[in-house]
XYZ file of N, CA and C in Angstrom:
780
model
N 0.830 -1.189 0.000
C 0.000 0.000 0.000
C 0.867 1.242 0.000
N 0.254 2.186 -0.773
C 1.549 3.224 -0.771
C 0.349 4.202 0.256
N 1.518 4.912 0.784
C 1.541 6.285 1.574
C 1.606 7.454 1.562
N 1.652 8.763 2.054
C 2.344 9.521 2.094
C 3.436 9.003 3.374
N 4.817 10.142 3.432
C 5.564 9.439 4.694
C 5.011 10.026 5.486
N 5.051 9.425 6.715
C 4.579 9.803 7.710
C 5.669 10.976 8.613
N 4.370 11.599 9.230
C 4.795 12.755 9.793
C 4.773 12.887 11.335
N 5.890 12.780 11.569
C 5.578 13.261 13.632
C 5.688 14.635 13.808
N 4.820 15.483 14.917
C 4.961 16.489 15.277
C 4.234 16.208 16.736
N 4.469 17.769 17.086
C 4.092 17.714 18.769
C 2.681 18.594 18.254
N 1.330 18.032 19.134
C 0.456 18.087 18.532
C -0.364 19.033 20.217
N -0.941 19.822 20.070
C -1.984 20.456 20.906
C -2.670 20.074 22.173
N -2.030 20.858 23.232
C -2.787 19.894 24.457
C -4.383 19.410 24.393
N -4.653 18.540 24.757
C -5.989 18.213 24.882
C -6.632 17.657 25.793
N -8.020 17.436 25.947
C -8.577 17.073 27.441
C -9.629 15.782 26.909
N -8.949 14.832 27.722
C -10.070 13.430 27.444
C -10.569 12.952 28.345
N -11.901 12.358 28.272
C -12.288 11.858 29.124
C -12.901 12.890 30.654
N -13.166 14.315 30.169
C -12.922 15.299 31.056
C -11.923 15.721 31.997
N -10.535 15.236 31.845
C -9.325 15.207 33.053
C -8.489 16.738 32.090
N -8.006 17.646 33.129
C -7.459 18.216 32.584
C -5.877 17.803 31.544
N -5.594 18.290 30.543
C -4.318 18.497 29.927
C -2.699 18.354 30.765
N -2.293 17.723 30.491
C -0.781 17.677 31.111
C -0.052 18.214 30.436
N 1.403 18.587 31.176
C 2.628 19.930 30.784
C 2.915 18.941 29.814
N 2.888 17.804 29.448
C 3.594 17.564 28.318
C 2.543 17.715 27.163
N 3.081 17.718 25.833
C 2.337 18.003 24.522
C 2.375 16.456 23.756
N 1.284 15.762 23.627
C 1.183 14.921 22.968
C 1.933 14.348 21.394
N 2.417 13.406 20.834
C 2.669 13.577 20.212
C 1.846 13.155 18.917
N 1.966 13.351 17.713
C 1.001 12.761 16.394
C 2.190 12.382 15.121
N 1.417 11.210 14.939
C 1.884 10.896 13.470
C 0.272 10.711 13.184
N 1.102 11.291 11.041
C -0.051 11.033 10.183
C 0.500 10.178 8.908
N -0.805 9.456 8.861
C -0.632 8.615 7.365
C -1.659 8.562 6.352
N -1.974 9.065 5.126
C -2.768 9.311 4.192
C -2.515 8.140 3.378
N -3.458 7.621 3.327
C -3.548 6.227 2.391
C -3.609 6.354 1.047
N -3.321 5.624 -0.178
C -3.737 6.252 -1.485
C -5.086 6.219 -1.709
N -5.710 7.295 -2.070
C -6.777 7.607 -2.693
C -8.227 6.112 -3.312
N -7.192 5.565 -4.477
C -7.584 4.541 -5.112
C -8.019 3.196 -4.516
N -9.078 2.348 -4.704
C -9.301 1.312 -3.664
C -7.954 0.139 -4.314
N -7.124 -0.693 -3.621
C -6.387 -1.316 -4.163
C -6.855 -2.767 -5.179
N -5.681 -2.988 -5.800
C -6.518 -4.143 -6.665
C -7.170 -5.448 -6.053
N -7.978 -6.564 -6.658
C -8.384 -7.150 -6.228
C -7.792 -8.279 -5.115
N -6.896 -8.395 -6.103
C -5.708 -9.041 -5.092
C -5.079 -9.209 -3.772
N -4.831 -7.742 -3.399
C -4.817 -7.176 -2.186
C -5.767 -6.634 -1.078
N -7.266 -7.056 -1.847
C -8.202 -7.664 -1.198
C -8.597 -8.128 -0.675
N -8.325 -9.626 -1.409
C -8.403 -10.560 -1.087
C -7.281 -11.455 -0.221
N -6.264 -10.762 -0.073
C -5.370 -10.719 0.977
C -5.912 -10.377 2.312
N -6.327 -9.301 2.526
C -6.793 -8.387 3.293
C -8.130 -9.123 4.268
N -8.935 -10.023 3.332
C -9.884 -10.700 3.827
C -9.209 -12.163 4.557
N -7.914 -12.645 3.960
C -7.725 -13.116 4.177
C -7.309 -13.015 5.889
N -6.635 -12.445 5.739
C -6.084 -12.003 6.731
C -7.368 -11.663 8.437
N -8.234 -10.763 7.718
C -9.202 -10.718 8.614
C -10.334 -12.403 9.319
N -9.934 -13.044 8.316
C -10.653 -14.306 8.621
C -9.639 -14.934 9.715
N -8.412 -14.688 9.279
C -7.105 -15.840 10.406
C -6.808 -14.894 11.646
N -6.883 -13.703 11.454
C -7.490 -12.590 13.191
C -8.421 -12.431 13.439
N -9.550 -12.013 13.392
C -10.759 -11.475 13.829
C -11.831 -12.819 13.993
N -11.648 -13.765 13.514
C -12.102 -15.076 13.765
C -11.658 -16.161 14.760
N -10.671 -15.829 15.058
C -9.688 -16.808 16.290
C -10.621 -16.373 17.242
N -10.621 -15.293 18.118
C -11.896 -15.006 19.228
C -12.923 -15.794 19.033
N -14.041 -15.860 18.601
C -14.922 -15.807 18.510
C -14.690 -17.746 18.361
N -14.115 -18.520 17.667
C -13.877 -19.711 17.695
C -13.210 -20.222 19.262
N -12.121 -19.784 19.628
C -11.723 -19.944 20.954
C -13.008 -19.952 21.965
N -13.798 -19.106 21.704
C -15.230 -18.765 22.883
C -15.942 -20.285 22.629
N -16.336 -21.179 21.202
C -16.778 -21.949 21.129
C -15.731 -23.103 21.292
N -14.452 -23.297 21.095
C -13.650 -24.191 21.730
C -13.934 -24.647 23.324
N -13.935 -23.521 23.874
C -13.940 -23.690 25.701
C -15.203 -24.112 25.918
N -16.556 -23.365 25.707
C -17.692 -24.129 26.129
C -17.858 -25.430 25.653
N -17.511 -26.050 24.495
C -17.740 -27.361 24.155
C -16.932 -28.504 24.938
N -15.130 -27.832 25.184
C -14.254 -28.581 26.120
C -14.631 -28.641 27.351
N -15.800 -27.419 28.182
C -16.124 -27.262 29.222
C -17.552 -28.519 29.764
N -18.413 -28.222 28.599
C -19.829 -28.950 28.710
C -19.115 -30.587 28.717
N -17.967 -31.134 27.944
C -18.494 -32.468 27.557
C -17.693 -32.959 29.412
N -17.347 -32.039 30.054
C -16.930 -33.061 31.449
C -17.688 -33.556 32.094
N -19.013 -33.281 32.354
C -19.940 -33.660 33.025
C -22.058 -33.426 32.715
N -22.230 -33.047 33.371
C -23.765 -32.836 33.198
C -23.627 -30.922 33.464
N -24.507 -30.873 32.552
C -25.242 -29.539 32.286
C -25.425 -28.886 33.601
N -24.615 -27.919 34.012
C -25.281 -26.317 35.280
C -25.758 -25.756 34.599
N -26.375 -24.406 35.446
C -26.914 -23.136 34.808
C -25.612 -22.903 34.461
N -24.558 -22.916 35.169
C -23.356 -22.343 34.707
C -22.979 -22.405 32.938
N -22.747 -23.749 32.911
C -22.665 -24.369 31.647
C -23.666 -24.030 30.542
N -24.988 -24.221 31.173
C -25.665 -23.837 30.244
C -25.591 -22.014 30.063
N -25.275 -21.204 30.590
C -24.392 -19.933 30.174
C -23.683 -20.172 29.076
N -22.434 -20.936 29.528
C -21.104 -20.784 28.599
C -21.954 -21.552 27.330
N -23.427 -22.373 27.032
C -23.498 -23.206 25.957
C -24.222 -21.599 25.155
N -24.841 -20.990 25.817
C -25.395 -19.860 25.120
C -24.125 -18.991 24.678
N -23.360 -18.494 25.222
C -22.226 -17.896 24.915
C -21.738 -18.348 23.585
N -21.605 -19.880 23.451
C -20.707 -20.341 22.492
C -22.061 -20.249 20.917
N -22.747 -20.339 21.150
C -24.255 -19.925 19.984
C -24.155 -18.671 19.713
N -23.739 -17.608 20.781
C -23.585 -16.609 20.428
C -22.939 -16.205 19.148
N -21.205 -16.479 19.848
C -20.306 -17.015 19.206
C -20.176 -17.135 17.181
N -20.964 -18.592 17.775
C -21.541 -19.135 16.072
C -22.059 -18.301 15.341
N -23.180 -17.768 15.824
C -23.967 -16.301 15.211
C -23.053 -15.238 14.699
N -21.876 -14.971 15.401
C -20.981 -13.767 14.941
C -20.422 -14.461 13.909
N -19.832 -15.879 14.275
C -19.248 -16.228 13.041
C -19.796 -16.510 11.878
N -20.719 -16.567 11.971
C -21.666 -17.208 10.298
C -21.882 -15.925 9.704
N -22.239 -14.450 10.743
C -22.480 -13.617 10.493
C -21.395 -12.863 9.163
N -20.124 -12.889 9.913
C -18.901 -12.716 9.134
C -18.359 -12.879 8.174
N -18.992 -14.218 8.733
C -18.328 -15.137 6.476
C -19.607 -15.262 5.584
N -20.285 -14.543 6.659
C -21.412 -14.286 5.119
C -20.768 -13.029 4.446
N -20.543 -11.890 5.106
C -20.006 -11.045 4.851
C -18.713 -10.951 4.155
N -18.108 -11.833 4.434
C -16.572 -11.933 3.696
C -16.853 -12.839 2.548
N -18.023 -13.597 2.234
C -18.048 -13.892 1.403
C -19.230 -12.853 0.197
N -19.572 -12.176 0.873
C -19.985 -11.249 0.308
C -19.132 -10.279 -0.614
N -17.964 -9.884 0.151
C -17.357 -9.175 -0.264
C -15.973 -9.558 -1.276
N -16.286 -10.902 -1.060
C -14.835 -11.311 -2.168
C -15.850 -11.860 -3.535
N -17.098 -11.680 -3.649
C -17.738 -11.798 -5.016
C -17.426 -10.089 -5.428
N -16.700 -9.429 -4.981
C -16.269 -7.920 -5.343
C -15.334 -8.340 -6.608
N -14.900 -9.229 -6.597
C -13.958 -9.885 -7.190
C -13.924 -10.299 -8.853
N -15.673 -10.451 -8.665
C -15.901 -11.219 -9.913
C -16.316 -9.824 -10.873
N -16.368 -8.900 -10.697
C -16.759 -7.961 -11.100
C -15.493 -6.732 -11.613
N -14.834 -7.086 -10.376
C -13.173 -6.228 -10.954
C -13.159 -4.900 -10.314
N -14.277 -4.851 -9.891
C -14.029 -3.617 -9.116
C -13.667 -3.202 -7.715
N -13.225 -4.270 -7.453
C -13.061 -3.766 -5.994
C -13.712 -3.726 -4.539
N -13.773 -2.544 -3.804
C -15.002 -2.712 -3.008
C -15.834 -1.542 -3.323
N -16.884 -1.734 -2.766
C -18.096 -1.105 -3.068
C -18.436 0.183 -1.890
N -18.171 1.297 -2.175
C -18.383 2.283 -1.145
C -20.041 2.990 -0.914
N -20.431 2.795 -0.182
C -21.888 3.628 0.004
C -22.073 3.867 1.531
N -23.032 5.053 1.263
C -23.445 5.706 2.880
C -23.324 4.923 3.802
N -22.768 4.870 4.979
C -22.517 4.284 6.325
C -22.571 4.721 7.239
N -23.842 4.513 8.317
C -23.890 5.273 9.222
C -22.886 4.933 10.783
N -21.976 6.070 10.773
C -20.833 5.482 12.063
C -21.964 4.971 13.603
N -22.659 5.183 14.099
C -23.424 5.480 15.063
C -23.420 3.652 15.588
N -24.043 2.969 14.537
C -24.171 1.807 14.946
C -22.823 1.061 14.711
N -21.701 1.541 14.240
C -21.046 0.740 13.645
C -20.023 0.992 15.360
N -19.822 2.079 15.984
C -19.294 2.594 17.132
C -20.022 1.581 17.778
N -21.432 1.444 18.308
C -22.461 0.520 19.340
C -21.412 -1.191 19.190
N -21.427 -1.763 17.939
C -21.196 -2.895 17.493
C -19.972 -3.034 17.721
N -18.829 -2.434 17.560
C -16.977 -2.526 18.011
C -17.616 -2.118 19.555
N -17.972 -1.152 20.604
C -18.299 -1.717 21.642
C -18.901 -3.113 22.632
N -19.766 -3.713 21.513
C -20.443 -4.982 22.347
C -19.367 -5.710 22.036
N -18.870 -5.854 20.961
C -18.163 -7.367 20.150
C -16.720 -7.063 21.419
N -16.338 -6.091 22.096
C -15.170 -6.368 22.882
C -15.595 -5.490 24.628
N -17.039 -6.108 24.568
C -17.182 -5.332 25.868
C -16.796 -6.339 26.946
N -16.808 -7.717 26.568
C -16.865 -8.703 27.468
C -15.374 -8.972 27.782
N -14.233 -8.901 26.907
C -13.175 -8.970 26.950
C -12.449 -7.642 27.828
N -13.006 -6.403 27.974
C -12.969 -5.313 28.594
C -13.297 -5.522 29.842
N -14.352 -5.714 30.561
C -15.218 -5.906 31.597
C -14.114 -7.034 32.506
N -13.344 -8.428 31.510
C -13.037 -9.218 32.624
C -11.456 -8.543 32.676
N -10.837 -7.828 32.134
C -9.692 -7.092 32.454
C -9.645 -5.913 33.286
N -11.525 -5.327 33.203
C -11.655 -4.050 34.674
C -11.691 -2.824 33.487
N -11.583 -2.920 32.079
C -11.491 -1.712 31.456
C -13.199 -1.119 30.894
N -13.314 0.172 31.229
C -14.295 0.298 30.896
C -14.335 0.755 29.072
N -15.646 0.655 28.071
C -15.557 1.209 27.632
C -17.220 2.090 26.899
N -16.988 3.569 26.602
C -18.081 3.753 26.260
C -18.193 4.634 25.123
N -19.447 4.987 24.445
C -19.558 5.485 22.932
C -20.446 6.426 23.082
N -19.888 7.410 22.257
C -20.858 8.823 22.256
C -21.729 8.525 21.074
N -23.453 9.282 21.373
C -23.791 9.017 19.991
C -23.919 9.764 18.614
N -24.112 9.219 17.885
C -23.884 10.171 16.862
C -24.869 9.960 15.506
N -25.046 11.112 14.645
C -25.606 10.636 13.426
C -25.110 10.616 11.909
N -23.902 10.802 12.395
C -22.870 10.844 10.915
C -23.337 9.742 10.117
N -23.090 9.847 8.974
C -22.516 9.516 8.134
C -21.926 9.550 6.899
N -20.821 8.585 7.036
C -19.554 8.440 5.982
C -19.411 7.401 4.791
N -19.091 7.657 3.327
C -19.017 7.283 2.599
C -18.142 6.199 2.390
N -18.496 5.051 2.625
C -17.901 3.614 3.329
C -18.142 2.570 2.989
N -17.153 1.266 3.370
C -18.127 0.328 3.263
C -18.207 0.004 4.854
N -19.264 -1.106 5.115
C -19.060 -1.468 6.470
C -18.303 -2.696 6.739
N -18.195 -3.840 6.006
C -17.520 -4.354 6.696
C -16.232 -4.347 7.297
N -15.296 -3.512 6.140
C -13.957 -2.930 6.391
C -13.991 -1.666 7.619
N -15.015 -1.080 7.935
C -15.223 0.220 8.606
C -15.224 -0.992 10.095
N -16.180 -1.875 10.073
C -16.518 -2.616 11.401
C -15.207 -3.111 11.568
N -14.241 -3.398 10.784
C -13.490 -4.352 10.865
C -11.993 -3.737 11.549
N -11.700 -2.205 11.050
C -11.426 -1.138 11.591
C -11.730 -1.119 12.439
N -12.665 -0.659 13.528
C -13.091 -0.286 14.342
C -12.692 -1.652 15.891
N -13.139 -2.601 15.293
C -12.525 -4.072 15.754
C -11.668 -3.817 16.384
N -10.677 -3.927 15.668
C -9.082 -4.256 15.560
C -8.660 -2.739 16.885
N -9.387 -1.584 16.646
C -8.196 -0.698 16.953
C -8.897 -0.659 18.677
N -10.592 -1.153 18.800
C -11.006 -1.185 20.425
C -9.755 -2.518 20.810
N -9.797 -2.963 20.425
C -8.706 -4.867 20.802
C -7.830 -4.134 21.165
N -7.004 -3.564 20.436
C -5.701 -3.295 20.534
C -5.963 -2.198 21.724
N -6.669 -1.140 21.773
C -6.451 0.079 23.168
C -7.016 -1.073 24.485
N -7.616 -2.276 24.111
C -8.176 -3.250 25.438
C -6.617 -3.689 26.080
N -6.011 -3.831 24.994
C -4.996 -4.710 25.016
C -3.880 -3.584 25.835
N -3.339 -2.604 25.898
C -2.564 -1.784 25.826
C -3.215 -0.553 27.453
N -3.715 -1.259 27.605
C -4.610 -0.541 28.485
C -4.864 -0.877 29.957
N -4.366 -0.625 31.144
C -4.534 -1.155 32.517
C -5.996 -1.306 33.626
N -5.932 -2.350 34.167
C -7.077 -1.990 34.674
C -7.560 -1.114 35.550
N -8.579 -0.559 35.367
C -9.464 0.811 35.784
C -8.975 1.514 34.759
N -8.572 1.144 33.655
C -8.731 2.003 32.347
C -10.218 2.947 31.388
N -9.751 3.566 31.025
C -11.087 3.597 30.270
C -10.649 3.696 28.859
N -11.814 3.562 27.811
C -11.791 3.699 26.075
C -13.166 4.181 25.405
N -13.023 5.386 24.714
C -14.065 5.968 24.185
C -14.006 6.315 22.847
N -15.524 5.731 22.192
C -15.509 5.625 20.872
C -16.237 7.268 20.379
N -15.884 7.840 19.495
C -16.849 8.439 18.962
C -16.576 9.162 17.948
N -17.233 10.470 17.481
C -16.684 10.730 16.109
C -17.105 12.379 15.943
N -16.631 13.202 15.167
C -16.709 14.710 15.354
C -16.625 15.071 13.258
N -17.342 16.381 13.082
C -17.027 16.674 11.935
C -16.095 17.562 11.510
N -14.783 17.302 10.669
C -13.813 17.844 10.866
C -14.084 18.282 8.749
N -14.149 19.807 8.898
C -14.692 19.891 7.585
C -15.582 19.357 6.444
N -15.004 18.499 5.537
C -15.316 17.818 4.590
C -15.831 16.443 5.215
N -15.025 15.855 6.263
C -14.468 14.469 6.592
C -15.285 14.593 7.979
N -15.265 12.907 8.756
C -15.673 12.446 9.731
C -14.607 12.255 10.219
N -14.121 12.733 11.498
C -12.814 11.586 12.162
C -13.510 11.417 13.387
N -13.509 9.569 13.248
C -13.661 8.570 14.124
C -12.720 8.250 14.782
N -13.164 8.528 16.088
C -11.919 8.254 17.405
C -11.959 7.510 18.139
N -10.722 6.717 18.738
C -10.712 5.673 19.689
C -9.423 6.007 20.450
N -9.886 6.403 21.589
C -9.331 6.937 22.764
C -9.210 5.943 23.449
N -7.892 6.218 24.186
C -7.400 4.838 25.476
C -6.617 5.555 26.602
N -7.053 5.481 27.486
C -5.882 5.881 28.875
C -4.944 5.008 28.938
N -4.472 4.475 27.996
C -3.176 3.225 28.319
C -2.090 3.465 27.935
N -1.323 2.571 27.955
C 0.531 3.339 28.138
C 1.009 3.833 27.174
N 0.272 4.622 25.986
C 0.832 5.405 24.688
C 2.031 4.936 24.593
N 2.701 5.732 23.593
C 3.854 5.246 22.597
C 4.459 6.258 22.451
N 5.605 5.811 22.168
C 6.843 6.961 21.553
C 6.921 7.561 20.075
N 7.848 8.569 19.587
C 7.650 8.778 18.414
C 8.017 7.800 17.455
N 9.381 7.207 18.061
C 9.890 5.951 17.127
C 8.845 5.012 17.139
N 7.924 4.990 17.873
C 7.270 3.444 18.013
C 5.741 3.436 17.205
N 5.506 4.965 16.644
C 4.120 5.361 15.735
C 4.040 4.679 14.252
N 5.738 4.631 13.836
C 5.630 4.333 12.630
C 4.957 3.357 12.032
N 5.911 2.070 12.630
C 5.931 0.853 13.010
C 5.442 -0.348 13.773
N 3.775 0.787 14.422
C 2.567 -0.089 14.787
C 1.986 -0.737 13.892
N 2.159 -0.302 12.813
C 1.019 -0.583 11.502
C 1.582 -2.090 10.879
N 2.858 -2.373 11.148
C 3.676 -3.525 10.615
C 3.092 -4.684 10.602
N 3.203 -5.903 10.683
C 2.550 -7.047 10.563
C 3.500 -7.701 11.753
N 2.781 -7.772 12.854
C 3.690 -8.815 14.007
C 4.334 -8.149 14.633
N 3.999 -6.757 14.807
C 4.316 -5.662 15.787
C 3.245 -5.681 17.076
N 4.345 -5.393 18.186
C 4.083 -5.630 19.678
C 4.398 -4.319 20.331
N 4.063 -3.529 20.683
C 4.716 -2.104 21.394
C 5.478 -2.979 22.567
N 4.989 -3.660 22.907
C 5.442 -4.491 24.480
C 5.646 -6.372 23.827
N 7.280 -6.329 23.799
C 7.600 -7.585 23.738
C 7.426 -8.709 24.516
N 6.891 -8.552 25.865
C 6.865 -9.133 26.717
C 5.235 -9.597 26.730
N 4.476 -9.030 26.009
C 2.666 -9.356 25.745
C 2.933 -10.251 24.830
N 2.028 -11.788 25.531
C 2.033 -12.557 24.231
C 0.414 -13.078 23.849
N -0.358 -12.165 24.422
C -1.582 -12.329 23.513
C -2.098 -11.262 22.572
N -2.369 -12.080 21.163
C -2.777 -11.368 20.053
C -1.380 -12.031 19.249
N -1.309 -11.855 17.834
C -0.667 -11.979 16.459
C 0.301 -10.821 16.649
N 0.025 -9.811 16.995
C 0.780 -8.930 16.059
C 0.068 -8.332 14.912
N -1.212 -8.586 14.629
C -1.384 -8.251 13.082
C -2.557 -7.521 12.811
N -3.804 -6.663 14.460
C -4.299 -6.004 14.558
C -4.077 -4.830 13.418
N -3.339 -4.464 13.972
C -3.320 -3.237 13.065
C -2.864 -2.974 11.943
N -1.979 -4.072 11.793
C -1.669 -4.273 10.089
C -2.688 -4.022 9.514
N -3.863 -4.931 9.617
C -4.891 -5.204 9.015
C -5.814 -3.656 8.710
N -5.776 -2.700 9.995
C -6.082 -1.827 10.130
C -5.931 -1.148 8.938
N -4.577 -0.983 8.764
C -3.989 0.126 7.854
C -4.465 -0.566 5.832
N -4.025 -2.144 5.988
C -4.849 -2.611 4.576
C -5.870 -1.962 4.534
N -7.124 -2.094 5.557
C -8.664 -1.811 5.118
C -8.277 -0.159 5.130
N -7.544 0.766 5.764
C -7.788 2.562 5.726
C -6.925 2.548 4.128
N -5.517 1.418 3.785
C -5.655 2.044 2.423
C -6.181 1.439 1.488
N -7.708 0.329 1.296
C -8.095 0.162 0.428
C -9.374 1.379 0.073
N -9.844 1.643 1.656
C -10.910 2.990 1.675
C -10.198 4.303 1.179
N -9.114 4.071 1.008
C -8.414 5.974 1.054
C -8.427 6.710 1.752
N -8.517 6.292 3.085
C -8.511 7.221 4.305
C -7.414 7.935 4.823
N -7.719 8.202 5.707
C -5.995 9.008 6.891
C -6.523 8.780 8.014
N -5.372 7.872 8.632
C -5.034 8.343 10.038
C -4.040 8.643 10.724
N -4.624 9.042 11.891
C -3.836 9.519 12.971
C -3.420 9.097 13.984
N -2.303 9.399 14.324
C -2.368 8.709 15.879
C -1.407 9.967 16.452
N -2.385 9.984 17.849
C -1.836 11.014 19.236
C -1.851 10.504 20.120
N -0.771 10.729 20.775
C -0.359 9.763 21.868
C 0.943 10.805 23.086
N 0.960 10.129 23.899
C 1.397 10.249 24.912
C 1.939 9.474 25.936
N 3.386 8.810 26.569
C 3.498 7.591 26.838
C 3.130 7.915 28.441
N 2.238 6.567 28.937
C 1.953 7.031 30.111
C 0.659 7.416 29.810
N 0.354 8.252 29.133
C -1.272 9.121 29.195
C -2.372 8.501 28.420
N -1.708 7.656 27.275
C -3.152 7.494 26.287
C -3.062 7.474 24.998
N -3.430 6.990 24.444
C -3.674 7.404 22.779
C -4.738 7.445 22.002
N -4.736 8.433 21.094
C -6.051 8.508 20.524
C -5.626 7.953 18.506
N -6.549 7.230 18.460
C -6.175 6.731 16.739
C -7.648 7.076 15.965
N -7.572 7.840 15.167
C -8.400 8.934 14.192
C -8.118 8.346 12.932
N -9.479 8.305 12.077
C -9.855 7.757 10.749
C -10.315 8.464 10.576
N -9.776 9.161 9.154
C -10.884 10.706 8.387
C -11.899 9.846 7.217
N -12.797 10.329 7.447
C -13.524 9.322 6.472
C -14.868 10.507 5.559
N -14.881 10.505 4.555
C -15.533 11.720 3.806
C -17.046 11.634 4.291
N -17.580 12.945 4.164
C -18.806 12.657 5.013
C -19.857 12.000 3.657
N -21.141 11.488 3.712
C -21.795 11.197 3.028
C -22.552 12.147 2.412
């Protein structure tokens, strides 16, 4: 995917979460994706990719209740974790309908298909799909509402949105918090995902986006490949983002997305 290079600067105090601004100045990198949706190819990479991350969860949830149920006879307990794991199934069938939706993009040559998308529900949905994973680590998270919308597709937008709540869950201590939401910045929507967790350095902005990048070598849950994936789906949309950060304070990661 080509770029512009990316740019660090020291970026404008700001106030999240209502806490006042600290003496230090946050820092930002930016990355502008190309314009053009990429070829099919790199698509279909891209899906690929989202099927071997964003699908491991949701299979693991139905691994454990089935390893859990066959030890003995049915609790309420169990019968919990058997609803959980249906849940589960539901997200997943949900998905590869969708991914198979979207790789008949294929047969056509064009690519993906951009139309009106309203952010509002798509913010609600990256909240539930990682509220439970939040909740047993102590992190809260919550979403402002909104009625934008951006000229998109959704599954790549949901899929976005995914990846970057995981990753601030992930990066994030408990009694943390993470807030989704989105503001109109001229022309464009930028969708934000805010984290009180241990931000990043300037060297370390570039080189989140990599494939099998860890800010913290010592974390060994997740791939590495969150946000790779991230940056495929912002440059098959043509987007920009951002990232502001602060180590110690937080980071905020911004998707400009054209309004509808």
């Amino acid at each position: 995917m080509r770029e512009t290079e990316g740019l660090v600067k020291i970026a404008e105090p700001r106030e999240i979460f209502g806490t006042a601004p600290t003496a230090k100045r946050p820092i930002t990198w930016s990355m502008t994706a190309k314009a053009a949706p990429q070829e099919p190819s790199e698509f279909e990479s891209l899906l690929l990719a989202i099927a071997g991350h964003d699908l491991r969860q949701p299979l693991q949830v139905i691994q454990g209740a089935h390893d859990f149920l066959g030890l003995g006879v049915r609790t309420a307990s169990e019968l919990r974790l058997l609803r959980a794991g249906q849940s589960a199934i539901d997200r997943l069938k949900d998905q590869l309908d969708q991914l198979l939706a979207a790789i008949r993009f294929r047969e056509h040559a064009e690519g993906v298909k951009l139309t009106p998308v309203p952010v509002g529900p798509l913010l609600r949905q990256a909240r539930h799909e990682q509220e439970i994973g939040a909740l047993r680590k102590g992190v809260s998270i919550r979403t402002v509402q909104t009625t934008a919308t951006i000229h998109g597709n959704a599954l790549l937008l949901s899929t976005v949105l995914r990846n970057l709540v995981s990753n601030a869950i992930r990066y994030t201590e408990p009694g943390g918090r993470i807030l989704l939401g989105c503001r109109h910045v001229g022309e464009s929507i930028r969708i934000d995902v805010y984290d009180t967790g241990i931000g990043m350095t300037a060297d370390q902005m570039p080189r989140v986006f990599e494939a099998f990048t860890r800010l913290d070598p010592a974390r060994r849950d997740g791939l590495g490949v969150g946000l790779f994936i991230v940056r495929q789906a912002v440059g098959i949309l043509g987007y920009r983002v951002d990232i502001n950060s602060e180590p110690s304070q937080g980071t905020r990661f911004s998707i400009f997305a054209p309004r509808a």
